[in-house]
C-alpha positions as semicolon CSV with decimal commas, in nm:
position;residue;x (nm);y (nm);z (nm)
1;X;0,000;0,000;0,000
2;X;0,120;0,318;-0,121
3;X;0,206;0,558;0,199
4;X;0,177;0,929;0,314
5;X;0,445;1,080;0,236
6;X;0,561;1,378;0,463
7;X;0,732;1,699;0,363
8;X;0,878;1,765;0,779
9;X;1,237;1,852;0,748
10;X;1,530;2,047;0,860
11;X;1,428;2,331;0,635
12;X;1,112;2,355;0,794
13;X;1,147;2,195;1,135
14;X;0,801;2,251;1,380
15;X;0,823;2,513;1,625
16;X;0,897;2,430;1,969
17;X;0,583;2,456;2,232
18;X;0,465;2,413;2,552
19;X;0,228;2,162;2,432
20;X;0,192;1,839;2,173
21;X;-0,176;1,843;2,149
22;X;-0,450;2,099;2,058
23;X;-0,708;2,169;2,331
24;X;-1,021;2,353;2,394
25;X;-0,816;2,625;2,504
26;X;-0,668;2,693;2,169
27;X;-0,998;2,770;1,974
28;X;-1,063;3,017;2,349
29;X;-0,924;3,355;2,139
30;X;-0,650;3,392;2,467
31;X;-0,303;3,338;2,517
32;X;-0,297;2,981;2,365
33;X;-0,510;3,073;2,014
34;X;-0,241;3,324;1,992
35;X;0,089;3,120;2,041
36;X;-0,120;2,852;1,794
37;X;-0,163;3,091;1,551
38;X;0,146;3,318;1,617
39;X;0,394;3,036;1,615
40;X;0,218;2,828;1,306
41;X;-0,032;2,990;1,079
42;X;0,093;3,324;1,073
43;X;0,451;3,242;1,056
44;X;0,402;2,970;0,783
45;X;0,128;3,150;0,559
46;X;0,261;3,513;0,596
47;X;0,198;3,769;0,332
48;X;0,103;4,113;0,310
49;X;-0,234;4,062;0,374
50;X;-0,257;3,828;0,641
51;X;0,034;3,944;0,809
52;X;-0,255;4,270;0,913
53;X;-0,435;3,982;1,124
54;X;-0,718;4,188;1,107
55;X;-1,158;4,060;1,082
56;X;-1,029;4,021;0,680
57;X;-0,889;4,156;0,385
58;X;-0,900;4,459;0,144
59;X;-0,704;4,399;-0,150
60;X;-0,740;4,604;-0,490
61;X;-0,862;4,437;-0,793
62;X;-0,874;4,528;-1,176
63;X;-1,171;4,562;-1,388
64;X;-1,385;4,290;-1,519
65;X;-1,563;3,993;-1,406
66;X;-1,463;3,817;-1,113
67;X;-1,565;3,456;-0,971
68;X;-1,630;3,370;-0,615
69;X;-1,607;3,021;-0,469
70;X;-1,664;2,842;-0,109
71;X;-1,665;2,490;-0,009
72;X;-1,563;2,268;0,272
73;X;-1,324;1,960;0,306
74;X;-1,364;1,659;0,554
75;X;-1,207;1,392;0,380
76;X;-1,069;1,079;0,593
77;X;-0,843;0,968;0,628
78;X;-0,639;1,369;0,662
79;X;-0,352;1,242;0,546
80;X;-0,378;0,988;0,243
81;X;-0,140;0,859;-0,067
82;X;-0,059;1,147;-0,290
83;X;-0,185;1,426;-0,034
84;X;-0,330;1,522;0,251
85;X;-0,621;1,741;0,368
86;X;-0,425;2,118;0,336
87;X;-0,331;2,067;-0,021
88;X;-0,680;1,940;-0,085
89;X;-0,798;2,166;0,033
90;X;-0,610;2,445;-0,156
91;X;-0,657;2,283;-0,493
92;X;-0,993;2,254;-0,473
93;X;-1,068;2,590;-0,419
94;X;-0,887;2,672;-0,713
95;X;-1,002;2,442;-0,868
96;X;-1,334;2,546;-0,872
97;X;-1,270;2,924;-0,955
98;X;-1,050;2,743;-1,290
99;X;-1,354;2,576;-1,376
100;X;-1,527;2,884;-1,388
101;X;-1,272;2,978;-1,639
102;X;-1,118;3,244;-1,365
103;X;-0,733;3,221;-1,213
104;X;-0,774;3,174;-0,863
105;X;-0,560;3,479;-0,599
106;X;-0,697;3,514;-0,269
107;X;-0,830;3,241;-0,069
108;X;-1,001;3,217;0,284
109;X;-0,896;2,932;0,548
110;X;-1,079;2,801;0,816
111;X;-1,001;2,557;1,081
112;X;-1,240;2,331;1,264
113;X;-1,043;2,104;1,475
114;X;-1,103;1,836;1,727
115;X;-0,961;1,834;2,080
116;X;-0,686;1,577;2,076
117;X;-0,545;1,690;1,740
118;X;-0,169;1,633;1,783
119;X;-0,011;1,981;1,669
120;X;0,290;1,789;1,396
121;X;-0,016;1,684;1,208
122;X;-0,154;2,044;1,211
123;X;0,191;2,183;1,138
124;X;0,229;1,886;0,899
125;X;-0,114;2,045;0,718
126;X;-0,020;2,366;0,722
127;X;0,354;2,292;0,527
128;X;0,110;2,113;0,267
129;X;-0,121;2,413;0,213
130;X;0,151;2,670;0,182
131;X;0,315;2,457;-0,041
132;X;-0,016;2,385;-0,291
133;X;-0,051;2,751;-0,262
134;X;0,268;2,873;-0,364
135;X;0,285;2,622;-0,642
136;X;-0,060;2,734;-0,772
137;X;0,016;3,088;-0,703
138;X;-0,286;3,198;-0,417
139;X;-0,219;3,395;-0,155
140;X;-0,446;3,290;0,160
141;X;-0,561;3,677;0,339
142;X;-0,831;3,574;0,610
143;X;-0,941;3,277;0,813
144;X;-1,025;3,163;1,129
145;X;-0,974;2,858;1,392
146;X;-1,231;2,697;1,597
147;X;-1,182;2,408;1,854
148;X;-1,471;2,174;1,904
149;X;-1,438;1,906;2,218
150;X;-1,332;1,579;2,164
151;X;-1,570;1,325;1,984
152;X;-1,776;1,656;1,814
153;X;-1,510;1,651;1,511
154;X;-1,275;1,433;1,307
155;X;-0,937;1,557;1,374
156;X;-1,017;1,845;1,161
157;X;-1,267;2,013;0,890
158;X;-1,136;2,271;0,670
159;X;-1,394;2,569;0,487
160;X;-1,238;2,800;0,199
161;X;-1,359;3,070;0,019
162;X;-1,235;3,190;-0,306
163;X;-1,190;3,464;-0,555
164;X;-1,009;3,521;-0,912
165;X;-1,032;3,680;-1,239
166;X;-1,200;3,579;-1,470
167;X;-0,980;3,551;-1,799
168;X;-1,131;3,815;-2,113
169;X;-1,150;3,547;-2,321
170;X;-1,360;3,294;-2,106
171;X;-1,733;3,245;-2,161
172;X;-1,817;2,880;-1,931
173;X;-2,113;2,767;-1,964
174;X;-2,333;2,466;-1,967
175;X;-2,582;2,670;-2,246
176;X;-2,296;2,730;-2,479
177;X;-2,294;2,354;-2,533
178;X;-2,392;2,236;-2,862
179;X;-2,447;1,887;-3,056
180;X;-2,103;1,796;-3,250
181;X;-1,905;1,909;-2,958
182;X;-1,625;1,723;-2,802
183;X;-1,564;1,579;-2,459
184;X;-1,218;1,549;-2,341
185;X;-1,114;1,442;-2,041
186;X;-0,819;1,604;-1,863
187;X;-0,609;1,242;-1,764
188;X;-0,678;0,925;-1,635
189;X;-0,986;0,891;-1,403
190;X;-1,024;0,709;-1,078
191;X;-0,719;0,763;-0,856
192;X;-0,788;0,952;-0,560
193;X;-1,096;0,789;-0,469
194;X;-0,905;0,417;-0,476
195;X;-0,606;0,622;-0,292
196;X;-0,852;0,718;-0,021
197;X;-1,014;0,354;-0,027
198;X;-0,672;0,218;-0,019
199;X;-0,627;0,337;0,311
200;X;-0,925;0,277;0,447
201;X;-0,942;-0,084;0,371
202;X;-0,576;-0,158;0,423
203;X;-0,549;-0,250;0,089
204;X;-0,184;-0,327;-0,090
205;X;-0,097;-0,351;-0,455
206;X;0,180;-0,418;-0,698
207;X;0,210;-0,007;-0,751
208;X;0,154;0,271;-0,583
209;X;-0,179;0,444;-0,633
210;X;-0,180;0,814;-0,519
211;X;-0,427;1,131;-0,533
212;X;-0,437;1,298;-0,821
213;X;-0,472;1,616;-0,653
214;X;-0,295;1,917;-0,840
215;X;-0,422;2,257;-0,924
216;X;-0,550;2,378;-1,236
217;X;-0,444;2,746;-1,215
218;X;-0,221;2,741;-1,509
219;X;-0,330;2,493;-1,764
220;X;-0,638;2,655;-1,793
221;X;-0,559;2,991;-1,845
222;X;-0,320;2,913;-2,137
223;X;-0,572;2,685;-2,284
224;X;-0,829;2,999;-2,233
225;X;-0,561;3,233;-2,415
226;X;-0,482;3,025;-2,669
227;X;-0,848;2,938;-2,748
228;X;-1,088;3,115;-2,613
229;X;-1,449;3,087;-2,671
230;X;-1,404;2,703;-2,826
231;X;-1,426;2,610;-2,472
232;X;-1,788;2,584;-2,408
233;X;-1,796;2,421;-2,043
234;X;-1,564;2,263;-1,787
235;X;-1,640;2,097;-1,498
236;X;-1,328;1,930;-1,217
237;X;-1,470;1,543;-1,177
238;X;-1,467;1,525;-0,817
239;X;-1,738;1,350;-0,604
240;X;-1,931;1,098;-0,811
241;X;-1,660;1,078;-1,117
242;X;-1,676;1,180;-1,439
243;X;-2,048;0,983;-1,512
244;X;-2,231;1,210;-1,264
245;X;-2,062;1,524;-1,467
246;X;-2,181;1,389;-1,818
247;X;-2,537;1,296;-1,680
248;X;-2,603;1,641;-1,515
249;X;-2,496;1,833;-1,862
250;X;-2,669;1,597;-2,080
251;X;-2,979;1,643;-1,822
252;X;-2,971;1,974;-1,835
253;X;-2,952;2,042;-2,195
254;X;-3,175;1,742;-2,324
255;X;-2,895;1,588;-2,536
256;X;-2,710;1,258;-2,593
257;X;-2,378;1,187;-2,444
258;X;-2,157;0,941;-2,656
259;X;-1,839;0,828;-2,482
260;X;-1,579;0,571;-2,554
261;X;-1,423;0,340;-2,292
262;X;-1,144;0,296;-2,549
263;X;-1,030;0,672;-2,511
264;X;-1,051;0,633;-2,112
265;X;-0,774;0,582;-1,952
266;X;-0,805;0,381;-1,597
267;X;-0,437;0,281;-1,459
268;X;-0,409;-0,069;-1,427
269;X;-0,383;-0,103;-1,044
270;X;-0,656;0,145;-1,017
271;X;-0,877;-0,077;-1,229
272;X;-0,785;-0,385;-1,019
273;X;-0,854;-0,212;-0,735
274;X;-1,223;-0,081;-0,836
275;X;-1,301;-0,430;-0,963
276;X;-1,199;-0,577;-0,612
277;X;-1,394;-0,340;-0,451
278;X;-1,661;-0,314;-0,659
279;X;-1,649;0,013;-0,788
280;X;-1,716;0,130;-1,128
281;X;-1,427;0,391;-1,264
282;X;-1,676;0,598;-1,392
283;X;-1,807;0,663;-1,037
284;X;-1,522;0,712;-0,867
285;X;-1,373;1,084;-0,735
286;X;-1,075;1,271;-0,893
287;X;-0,885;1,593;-0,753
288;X;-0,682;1,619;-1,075
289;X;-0,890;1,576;-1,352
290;X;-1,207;1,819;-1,530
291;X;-1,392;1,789;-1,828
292;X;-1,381;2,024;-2,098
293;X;-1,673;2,033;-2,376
294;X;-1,480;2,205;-2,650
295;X;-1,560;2,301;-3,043
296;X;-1,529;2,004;-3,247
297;X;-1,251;2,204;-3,446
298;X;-0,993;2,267;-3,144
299;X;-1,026;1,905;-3,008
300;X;-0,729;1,804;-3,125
301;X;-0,511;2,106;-3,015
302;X;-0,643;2,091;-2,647
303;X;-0,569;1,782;-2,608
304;X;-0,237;1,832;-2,748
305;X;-0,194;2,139;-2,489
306;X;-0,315;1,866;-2,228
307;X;-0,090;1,610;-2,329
308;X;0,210;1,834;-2,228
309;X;0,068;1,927;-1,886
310;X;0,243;1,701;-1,603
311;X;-0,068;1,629;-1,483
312;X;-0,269;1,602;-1,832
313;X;-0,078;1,293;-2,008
314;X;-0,364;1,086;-2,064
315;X;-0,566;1,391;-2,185
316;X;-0,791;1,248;-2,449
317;X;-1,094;1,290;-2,658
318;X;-1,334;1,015;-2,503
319;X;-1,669;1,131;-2,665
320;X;-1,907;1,381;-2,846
321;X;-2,271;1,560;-2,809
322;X;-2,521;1,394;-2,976
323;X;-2,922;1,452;-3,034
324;X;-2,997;1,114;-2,992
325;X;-3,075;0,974;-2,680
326;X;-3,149;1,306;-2,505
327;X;-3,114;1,355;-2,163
328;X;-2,857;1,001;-2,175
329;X;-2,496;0,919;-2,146
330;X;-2,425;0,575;-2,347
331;X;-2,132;0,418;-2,308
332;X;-1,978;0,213;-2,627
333;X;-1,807;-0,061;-2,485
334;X;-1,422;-0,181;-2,560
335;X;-1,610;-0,537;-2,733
336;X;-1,865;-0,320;-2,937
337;X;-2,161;-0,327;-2,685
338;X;-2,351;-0,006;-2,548
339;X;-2,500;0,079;-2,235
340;X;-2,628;0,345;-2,054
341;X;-2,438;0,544;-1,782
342;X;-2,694;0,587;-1,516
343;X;-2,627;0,881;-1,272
344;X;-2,480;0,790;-0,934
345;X;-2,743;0,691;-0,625
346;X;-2,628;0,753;-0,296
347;X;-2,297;0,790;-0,188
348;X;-2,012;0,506;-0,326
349;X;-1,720;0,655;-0,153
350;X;-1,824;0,898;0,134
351;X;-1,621;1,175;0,280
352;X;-1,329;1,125;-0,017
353;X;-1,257;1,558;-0,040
């Protein structure tokens, strides 16, 4: 089984305090929130704006549209194959301005954390979250910490809010959709929700299967720059995989979905793994992959653009917009058979972002 790997060193040893664990006193707004916060957050996320510590943040921006985001992370295991819950955090959130065809810049943080929480995991979170936001180029300007007693959390939630630009030449949206159009998916599918799993069940295999989780800041705005309006939607396949994405569009405009299972890639261990377990690819989360419905015309190029991403090399074209079959996704199988990709009831994989 593929193992958390942690990012603690010499260059960035933990403070040294008076105390291992978090208690209720540290979420109080006295003298311990303050050596928490002074000796950790502050010191580890500092930047102009946050460095004010003040109720939140004024910042100037430039003219033109601008997208707002918010969501909340309690995935469990915190610390997982490939990631942990900081950097999921992070990417997410700008993840989900990117999908909005915006670059993501200032982001809110928010701690809930259980009593008990030992404070090298917190300080092991909060390496991960500067890191995912240097390397997707946020700066985090307000927040807040809470403590809630022992038993009334796990280890610790996580709530962001964010806010970019939107890019001049973005116009994302499920209307702009239109039959002949193209949908590619961003890499292989399937691997953080069988990373998560993996843990969870104590499972071992021949390779190591890690999140996917990256951020999407960059890719997207060059593919926005470079072609513009042919990108009709996107859409990050998180919770429920890439079928529940392709159901909800297809719902929602009263058009056919044709996809491939040729043209998707599933890594091999991640396939045995699903198959094991039960789990249909399709189904499973990703925190490194989105969905781009594109003009027929560009496919090609995007894909190519994709393709020479780090985290897009299994980009591929893996179906089109049809009027047949409206309000349907139909797979067409690998042995020439067809079948319909019903959306996702219930929860498969609970609590995997």
């Amino acid at each position: 089984m593929s193992e958390y790997k942690s990012i603690l060193s010499s260059s960035c040893p933990m403070p040294k305090l008076d105390f291992e664990i978090i208690t209720m006193g540290h979420g109080s707004g006295g003298l311990l929130t303050h050596k928490l916060l002074d000796a950790g957050v502050f010191d580890v996320l500092s930047n102009e704006y946050l460095d004010k510590q003040h109720d939140g943040a004024v910042f100037e921006v430039t003219p033109g549209k601008m997208a707002f985001t918010t969501d909340s992370y309690v995935v469990s295991p915190i610390f997982f194959p490939g990631g942990n819950i900081g950097e999921l955090a992070i990417n997410g959130t700008v993840n989900d301005l990117c999908m909005c065809g915006a670059k993501a810049a200032f982001i809110s943080l928010s701690f809930i954390i259980e009593e008990g929480l030992r404070v090298s995991d917190f300080w092991e979170i909060l390496l991960h979250i500067k890191q995912a936001a240097d390397h997707a180029g946020v700066k985090i300007v307000t927040g807040d910490t809470k403590v809630v007693e022992r038993g009334k959390g796990d280890k610790i939630f996580i709530n962001t809010s964010g806010v970019g630009k939107v890019h001049p030449k973005a116009d994302i949206s499920v209307d702009r959709i239109k039959t002949g159009d193209k949908v590619i998916i961003s890499n292989d599918i399937a691997r953080h929700g069988i990373a998560i799993m993996s843990v969870r069940e104590g499972l071992e295999f021949e390779s190591d299967i890690e999140s996917d989780t990256c951020h999407f800041n960059t890719i997207i705005e060059q593919l926005l720059e470079d072609f513009g309006k042919g990108i009709h939607f996107l859409r990050d396949a998180t919770r429920g995989g890439l079928s529940t994405i392709l159901n909800e569009v297809s719902k929602s405009l009263l058009k056919g979905i044709a996809i491939h299972q040729k043209d998707i890639v599933v890594d091999e261990s991640v396939a045995g793994a699903c198959e094991l377990l039960g789990l249909d690819p399709l189904y499973v989360a990703n925190e490194g992959v989105f969905v781009a419905f594109v003009e027929a015309s560009i496919a090609d190029q995007v894909v190519q653009k994709l393709k020479n991403w780090e985290n897009g090399i299994h980009a591929a074209v893996i179906g089109e917009v049809i009027d047949g079959h409206p309000g349907q996704v139909v797979l067409h199988s690998q042995i020439g058979g067809r079948r319909v990709v019903n959306m996702l009831v219930g929860e498969q994989l609970p609590r995997i972002c």
